[in-house]
Short mmCIF file of C-alpha atoms in Angstrom, two decimals:
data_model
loop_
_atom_site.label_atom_id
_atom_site.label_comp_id
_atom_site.label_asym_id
_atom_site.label_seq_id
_atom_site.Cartn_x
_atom_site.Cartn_y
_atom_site.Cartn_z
CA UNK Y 1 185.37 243.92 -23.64
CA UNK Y 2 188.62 245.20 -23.69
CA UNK Y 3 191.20 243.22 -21.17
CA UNK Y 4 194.54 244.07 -20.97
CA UNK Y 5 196.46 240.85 -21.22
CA UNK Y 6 199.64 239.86 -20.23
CA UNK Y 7 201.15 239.73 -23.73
CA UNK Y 8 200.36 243.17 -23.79
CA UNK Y 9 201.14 244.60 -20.86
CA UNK Y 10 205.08 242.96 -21.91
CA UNK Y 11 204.89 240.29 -19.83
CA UNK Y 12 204.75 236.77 -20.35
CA UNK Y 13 201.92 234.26 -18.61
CA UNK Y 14 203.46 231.26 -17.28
CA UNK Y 15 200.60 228.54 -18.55
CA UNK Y 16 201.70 225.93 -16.05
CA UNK Y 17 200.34 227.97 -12.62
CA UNK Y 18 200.04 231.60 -13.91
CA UNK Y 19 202.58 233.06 -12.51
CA UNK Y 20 203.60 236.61 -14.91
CA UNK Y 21 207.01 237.12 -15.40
CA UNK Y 22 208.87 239.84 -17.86
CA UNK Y 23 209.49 238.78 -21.42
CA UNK Y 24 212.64 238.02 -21.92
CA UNK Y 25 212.71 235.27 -19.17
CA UNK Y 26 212.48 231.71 -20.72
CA UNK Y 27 211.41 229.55 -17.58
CA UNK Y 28 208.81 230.44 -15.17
CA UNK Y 29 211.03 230.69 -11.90
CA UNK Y 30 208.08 229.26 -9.25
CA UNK Y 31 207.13 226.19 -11.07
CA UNK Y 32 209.75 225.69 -13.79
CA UNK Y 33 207.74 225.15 -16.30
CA UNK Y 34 208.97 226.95 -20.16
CA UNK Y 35 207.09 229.91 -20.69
CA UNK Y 36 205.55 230.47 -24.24
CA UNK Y 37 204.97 233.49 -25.89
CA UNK Y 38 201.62 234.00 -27.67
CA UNK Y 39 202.30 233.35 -31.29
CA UNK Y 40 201.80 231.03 -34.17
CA UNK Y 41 204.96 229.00 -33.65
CA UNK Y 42 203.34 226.49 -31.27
CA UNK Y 43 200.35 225.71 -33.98
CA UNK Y 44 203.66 223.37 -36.10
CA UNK Y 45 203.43 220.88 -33.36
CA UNK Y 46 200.47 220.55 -33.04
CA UNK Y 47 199.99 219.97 -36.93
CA UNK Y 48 202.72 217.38 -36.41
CA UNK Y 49 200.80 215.51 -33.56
CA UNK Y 50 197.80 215.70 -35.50
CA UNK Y 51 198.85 214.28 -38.44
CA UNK Y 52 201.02 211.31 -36.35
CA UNK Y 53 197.57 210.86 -34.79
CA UNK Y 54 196.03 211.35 -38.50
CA UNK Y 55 198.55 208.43 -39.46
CA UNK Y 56 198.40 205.99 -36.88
CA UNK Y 57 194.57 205.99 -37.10
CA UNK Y 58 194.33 204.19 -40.59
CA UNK Y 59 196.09 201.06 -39.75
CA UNK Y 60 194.43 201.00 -36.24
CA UNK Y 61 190.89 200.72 -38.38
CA UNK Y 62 191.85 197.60 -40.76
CA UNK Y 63 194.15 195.61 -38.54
CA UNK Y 64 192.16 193.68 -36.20
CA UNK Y 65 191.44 194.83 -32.98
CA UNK Y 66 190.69 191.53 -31.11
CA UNK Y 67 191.73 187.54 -32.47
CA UNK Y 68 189.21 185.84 -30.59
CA UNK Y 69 189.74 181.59 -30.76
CA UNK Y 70 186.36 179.57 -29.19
CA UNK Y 71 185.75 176.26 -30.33
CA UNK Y 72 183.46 177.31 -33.17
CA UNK Y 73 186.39 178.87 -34.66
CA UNK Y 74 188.59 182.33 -35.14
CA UNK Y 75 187.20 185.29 -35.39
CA UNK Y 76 188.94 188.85 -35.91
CA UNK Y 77 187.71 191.61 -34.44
CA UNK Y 78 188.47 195.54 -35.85
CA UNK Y 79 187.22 198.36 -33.90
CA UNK Y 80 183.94 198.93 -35.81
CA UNK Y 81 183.30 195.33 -35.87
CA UNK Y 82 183.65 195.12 -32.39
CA UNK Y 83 180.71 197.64 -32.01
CA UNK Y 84 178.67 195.91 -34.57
CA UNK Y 85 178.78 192.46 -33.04
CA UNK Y 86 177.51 193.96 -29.66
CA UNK Y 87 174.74 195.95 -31.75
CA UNK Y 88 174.15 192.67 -32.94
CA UNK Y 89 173.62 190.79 -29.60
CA UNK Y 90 171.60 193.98 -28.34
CA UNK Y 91 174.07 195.43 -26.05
CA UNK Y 92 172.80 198.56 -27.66
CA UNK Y 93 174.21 201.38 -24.90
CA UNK Y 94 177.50 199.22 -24.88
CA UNK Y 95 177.87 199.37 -28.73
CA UNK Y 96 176.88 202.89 -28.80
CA UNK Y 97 179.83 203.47 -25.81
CA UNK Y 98 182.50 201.84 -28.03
CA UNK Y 99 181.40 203.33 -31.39
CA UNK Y 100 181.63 206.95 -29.65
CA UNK Y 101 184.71 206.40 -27.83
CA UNK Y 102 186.55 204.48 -30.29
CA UNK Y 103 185.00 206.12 -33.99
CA UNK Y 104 182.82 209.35 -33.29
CA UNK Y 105 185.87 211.16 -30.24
CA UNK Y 106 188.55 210.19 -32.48
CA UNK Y 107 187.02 211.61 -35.60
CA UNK Y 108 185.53 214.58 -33.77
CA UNK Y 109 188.81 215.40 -32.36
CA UNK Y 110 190.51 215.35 -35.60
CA UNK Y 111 188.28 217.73 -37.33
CA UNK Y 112 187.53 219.88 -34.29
CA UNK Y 113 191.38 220.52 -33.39
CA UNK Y 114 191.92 221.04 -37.28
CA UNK Y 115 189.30 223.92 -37.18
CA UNK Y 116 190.88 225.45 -34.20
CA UNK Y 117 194.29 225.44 -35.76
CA UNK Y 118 193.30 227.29 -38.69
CA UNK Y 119 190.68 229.39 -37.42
CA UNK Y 120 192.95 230.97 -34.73
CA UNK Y 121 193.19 234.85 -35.73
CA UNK Y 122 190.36 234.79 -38.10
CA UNK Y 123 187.61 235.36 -34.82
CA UNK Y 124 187.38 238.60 -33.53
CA UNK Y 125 188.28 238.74 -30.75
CA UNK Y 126 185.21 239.10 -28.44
CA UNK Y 127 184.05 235.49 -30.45
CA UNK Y 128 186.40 233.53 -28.21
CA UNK Y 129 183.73 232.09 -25.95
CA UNK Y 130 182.29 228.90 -29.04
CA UNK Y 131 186.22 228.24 -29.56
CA UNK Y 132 187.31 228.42 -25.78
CA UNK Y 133 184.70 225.51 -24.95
CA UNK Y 134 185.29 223.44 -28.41
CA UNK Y 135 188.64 223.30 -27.12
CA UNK Y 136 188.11 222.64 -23.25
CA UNK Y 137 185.61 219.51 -24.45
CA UNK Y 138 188.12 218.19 -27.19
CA UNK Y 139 190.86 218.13 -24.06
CA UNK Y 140 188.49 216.67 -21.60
CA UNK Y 141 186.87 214.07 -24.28
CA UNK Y 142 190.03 213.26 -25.94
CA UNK Y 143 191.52 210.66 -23.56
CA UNK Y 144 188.26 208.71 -22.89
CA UNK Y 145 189.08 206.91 -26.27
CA UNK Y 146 191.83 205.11 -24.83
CA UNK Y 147 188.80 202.80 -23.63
CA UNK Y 148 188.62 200.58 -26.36
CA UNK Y 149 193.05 199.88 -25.61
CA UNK Y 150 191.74 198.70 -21.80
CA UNK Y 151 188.67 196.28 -23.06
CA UNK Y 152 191.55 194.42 -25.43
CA UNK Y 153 194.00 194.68 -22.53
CA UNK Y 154 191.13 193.07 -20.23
CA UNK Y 155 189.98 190.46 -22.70
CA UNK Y 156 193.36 189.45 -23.27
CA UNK Y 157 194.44 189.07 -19.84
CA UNK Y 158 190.88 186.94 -18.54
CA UNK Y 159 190.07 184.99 -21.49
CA UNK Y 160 192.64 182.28 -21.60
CA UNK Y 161 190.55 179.52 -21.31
CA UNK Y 162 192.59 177.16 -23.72
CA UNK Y 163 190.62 175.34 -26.57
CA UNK Y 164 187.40 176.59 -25.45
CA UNK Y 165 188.09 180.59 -25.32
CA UNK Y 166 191.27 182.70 -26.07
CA UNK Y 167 191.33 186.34 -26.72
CA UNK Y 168 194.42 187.79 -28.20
CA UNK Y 169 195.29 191.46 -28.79
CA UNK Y 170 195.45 192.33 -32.76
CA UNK Y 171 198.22 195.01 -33.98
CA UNK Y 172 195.50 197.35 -34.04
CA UNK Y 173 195.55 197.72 -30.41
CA UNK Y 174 199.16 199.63 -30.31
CA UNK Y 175 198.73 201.77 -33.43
CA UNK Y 176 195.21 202.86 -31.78
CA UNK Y 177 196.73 203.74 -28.40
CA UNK Y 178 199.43 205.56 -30.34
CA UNK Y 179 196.89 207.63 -32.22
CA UNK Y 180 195.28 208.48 -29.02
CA UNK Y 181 198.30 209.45 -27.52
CA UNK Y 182 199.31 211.68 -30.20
CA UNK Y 183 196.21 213.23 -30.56
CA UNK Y 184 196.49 214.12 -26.90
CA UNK Y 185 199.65 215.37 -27.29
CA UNK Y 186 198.19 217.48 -30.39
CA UNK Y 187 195.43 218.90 -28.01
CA UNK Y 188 198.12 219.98 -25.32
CA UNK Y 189 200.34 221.73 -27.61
CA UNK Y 190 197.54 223.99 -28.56
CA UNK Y 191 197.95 227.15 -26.93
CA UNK Y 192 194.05 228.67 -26.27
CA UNK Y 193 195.63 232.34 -25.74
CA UNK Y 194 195.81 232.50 -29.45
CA UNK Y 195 191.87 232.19 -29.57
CA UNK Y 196 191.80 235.88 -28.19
CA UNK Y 197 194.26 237.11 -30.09
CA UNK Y 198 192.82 239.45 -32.81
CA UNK Y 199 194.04 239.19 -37.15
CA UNK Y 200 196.45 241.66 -36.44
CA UNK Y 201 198.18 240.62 -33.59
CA UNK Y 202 198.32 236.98 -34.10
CA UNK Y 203 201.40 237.63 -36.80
CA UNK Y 204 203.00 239.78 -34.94
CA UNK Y 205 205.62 238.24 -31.49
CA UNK I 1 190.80 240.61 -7.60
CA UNK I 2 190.37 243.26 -10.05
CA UNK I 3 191.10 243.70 -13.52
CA UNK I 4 194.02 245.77 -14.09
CA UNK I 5 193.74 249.13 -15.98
CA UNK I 6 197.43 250.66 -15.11
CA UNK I 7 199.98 248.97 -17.64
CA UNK I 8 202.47 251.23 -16.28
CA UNK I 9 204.52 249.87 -13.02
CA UNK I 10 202.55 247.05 -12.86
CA UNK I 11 204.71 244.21 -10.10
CA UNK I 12 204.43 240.90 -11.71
CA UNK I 13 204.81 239.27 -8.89
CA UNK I 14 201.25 240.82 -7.59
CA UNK I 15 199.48 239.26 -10.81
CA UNK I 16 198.14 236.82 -12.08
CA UNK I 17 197.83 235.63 -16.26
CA UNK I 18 194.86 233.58 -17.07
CA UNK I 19 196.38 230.40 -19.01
CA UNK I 20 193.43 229.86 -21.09
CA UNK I 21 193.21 233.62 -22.56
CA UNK I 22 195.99 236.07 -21.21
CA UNK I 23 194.28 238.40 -19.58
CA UNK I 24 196.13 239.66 -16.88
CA UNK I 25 194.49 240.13 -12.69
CA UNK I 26 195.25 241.15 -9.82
CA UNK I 27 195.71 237.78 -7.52
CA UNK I 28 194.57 238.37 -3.99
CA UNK I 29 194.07 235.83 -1.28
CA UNK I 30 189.87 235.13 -1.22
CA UNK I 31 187.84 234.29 1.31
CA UNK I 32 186.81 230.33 2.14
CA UNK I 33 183.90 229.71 -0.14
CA UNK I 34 184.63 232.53 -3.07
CA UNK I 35 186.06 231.83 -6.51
CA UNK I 36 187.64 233.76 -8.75
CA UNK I 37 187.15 233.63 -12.66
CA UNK I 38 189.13 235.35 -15.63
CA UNK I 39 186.95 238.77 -16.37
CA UNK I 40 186.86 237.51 -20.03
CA UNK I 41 186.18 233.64 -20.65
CA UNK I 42 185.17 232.75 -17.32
CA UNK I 43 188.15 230.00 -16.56
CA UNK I 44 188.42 229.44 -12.60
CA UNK I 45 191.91 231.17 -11.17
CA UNK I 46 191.46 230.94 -7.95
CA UNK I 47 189.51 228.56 -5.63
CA UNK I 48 190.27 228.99 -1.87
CA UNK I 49 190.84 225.51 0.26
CA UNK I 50 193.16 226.67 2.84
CA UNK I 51 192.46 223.54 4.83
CA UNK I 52 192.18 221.51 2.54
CA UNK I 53 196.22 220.46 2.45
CA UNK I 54 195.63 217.93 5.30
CA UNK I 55 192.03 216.56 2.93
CA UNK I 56 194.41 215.87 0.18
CA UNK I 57 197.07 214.10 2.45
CA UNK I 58 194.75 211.90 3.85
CA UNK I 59 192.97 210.98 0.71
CA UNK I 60 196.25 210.47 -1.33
CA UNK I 61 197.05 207.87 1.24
CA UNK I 62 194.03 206.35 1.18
CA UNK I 63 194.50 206.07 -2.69
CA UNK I 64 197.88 204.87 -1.88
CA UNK I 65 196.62 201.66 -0.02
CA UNK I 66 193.81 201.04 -2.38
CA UNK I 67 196.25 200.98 -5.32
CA UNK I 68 198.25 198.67 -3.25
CA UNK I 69 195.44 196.15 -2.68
CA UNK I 70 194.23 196.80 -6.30
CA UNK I 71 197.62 195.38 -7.48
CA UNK I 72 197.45 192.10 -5.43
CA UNK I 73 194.43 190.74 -4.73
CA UNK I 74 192.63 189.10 -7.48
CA UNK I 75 191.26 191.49 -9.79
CA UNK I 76 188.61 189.12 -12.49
CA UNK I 77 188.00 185.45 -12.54
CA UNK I 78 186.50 183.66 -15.34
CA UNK I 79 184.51 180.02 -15.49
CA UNK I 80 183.69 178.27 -18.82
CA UNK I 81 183.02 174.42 -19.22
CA UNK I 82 184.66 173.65 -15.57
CA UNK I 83 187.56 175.98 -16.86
CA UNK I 84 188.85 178.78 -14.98
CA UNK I 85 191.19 181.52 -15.25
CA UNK I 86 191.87 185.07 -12.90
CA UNK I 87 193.63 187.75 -13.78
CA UNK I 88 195.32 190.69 -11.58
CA UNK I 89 195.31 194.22 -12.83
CA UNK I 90 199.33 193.25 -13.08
CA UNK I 91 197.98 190.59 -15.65
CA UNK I 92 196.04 192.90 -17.37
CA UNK I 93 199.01 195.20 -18.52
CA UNK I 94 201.04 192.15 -19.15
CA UNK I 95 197.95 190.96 -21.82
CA UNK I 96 200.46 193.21 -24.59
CA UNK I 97 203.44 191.70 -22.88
CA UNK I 98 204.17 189.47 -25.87
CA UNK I 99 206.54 189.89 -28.84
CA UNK I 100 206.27 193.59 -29.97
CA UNK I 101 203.06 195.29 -28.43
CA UNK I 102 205.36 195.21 -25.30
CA UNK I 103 205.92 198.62 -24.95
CA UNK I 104 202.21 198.90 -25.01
CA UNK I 105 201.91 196.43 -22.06
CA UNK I 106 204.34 199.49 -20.08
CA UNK I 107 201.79 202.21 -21.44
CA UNK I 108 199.12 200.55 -20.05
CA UNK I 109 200.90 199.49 -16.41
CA UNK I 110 201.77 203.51 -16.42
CA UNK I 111 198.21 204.71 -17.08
CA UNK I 112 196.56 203.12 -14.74
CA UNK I 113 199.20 202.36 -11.80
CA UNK I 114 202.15 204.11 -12.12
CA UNK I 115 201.22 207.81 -12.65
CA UNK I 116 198.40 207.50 -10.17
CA UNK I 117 200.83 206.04 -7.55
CA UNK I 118 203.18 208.89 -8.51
CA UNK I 119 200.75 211.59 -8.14
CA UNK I 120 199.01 210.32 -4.72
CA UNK I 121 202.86 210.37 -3.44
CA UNK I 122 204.07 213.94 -5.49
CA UNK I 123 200.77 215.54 -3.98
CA UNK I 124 201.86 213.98 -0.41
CA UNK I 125 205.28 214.96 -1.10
CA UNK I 126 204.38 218.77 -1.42
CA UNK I 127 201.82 219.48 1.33
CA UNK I 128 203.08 217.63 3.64
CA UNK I 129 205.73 220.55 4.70
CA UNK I 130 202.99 222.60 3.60
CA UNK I 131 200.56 221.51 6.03
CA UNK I 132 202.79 221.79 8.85
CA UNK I 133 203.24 225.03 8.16
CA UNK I 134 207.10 224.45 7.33
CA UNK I 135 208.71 225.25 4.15
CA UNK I 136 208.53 223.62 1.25
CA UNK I 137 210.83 220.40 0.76
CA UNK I 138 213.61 220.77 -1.91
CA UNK I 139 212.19 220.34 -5.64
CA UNK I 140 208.80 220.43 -4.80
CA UNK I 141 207.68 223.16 -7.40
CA UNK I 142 209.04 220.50 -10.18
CA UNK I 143 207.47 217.60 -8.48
CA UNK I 144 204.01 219.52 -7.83
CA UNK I 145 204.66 220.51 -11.89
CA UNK I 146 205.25 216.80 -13.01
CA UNK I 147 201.94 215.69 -10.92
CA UNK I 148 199.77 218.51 -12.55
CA UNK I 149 201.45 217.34 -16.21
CA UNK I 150 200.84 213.69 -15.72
CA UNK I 151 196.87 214.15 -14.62
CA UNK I 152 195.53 213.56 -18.03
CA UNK I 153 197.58 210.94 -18.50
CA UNK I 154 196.22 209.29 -14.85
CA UNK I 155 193.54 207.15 -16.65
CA UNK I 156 192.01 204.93 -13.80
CA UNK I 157 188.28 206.29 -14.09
CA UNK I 158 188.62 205.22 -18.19
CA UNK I 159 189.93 201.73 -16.73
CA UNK I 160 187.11 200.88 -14.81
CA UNK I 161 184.88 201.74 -17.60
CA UNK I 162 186.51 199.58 -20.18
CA UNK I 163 186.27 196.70 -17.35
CA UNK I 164 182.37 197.13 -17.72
CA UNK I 165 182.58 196.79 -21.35
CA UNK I 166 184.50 194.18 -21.25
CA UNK I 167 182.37 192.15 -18.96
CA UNK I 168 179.53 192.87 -21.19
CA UNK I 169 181.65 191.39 -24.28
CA UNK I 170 182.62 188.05 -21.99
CA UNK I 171 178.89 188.19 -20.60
CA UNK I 172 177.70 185.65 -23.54
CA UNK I 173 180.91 183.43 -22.98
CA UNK I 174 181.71 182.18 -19.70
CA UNK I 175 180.51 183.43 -16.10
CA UNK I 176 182.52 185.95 -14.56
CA UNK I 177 183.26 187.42 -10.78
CA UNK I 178 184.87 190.57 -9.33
CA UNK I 179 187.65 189.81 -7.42
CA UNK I 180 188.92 192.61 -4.46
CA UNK I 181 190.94 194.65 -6.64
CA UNK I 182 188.11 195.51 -9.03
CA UNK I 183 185.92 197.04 -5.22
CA UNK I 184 189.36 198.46 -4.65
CA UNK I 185 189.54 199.73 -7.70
CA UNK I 186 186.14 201.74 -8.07
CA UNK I 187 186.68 203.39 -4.55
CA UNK I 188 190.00 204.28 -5.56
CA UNK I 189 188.69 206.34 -8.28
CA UNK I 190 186.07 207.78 -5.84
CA UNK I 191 188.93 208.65 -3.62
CA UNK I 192 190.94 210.09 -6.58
CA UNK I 193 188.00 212.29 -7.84
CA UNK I 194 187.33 213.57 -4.24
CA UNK I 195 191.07 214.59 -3.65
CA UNK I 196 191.28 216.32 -7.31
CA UNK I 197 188.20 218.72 -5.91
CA UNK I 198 190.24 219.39 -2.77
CA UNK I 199 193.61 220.54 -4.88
CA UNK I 200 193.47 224.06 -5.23
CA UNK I 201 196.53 225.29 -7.20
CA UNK I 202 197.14 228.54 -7.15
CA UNK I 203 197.22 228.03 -2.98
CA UNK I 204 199.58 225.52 -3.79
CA UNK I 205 201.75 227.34 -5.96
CA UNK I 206 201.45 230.33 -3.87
CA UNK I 207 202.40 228.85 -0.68
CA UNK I 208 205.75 226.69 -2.22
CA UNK I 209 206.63 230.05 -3.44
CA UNK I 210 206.53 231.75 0.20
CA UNK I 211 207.58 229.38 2.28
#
């Protein structure tokens, strides 16, 4: 299918609430929001998100999550542990909830956003349709893995039970949250208009 | 609604650019019950809920009150070897309050209160006018814009989810009880969901543009 698009036509689509408004204008003048040009210049933040998001995942894996004190003694908690230990007492579909949302979405998001990066302008440009939905689930998946940051927040906040039960939060709680956030961020920055943008055109603008 | 063939003389004002892919269409007014989707990957433009201003007032101040009891009545309580302990969702944000995971503890208070709060009162703040058929109150294209950019980062409905993990974790250690706030809570996010189906942008953006 051949669609003329905006870019084309010498306009420029205002992403915010898709209002079209000639080129050379810089903010979209019913919602304010900074129009962006289709081109390859927005794909440098969101390498830069993804690789602050890249970076603050490490440490959030081998710091403990959770430093729980009971009266049999102290136990530290990282994220995967956390899912083993309620494998282990057969929360199964909890465990499975945790190890998705805190290991599997973070992961998948890396690699998928990663693909979409470099494979922008390499599709033609009726494939769009695979890409166009890889992206729409990595946005809509992408925050759910701030779960994990609310069960520490939770713990922390009910189980102060002196001697017999504390829960603390471990450092891995921030630099998680931070990866999250920055892999959001990473996510928003990419612009899906260059999906549909054939080899050719992608360089040029 | 039609996809445009002309590039010549083509009024911008007339059109509309879908975000996700470019292409460019004609933006027309649709009957109640019709949507319109981009020609070439199918992303929604244009839903029609020309009553539904008044839906979304109401519901953002029921979300309004709910957040209000959610932040004041008791929210968890714990029991453990005649030990007890409660916690608000205040306390909850405050669990990072300590040394340097502060800012963390704001993060958290902003995810699940304050940018909720602030959209149920931006989305007031921009139909209300709207719904009176008056014109738009100053600034209300940036606040409507500032609403729609904070969404994602509105994270109630991934709150009350971590709650239920959380109770599962505690489950083996003490006894636990819902206080108010968490009822409040899960209807809030009802309410929130049902008001998000009732927002129809490009009505929105149309009419603060007009008026």
């Amino acid at each position: 299918m051949n669609v003329l698009t905006a870019t084309d036509a010498g306009f420029t689509g205002c992403t915010r609430c898709g209002r079209v408004w000639p080129r050379e204008d810089s903010h979209c003048g019913r919602c304010g929001a900074k129009l962006h040009t289709v081109d390859r210049h927005g794909l440098q933040a969101v390498w830069a998100w993804w690789l602050a998001g890249l970076i603050f995942y490490i440490p959030a894996n081998f710091y403990p999550m959770l430093l729980t004190q009971t009266l049999t003694g102290e136990q530290k908690n990282t994220i995967v542990g956390g899912a083993i230990e309620l494998w282990r007492h057969h929360n199964y579909g909890v465990a499975l909830i945790v190890f998705g949302a805190s290991v599997l979405i973070p992961i998948g998001k890396f690699i998928a956003i990663a693909y979409l990066a470099l494979a922008v302008g390499n599709e033609r440009r009726r494939g769009g349709h695979p890409h166009l939905h890889l992206y729409e689930v990595v946005e809509f998946i992408g925050r759910w893995s701030m779960i994990d940051v609310f069960v520490v927040a939770i713990l922390s906040a009910l189980v102060q039970l002196g001697f017999v039960a504390s829960i603390h939060p471990g450092p891995a709680a921030a630099s998680f949250a931070l990866s999250v956030a920055f892999t959001m961020l990473s996510a928003q920055s990419f612009d899906p208009r260059l999906i549909w943008r054939g080899p050719e055109r992608v360089t040029s603008a | 609604m039609a996809e445009t063939s002309a590039p010549a003389k083509l009024d911008p004002a007339e059109l509309i650019a879908c975000p996700q892919c470019d292409a460019l269409h004609r933006a027309e007014h649709l009957p109640e019950g019709t949507r319109a989707r981009c020609v070439r990957c199918k992303t929604l433009l244009i839903v029609p809920r020309e009553r539904s201003f008044l839906h979304v007032i109401a519901l953002s101040f029921t979300g309004m009150i709910l957040m209000i009891g959610a932040i004041f009545f008791p929210f968890l309580e714990i029991s453990a070897r005649g030990l007890t302990h409660e916690s608000s969702i205040f306390g909850v944000a405050m669990a990072f309050s300590d040394g340097w995971l502060a800012p963390l503890a704001f993060a958290v208070l902003s995810m699940i209160v304050a940018i909720p709060v602030f959209r149920f009162l931006a989305l007031i703040y921009t139909l209300w006018p709207l719904a009176n058929g008056q014109p738009a109150w100053p600034h209300a294209a940036l606040i409507f814009r500032l609403a729609e950019e904070a969404q994602p980062w509105a994270m109630a409905e991934i709150f009350i989810i971590g709650t239920a993990v959380a109770l599962v974790k505690i489950a083996g250690l003490a006894q636990v009880s819902l206080g108010p706030a968490f009822w409040a809570f899960c209807v809030l996010i009802i309410v929130t969901t049902l008001k998000n189906s009732f927002v129809s942008k490009w009505v929105i953006w149309d009419e603060i543009e007009q008026k």
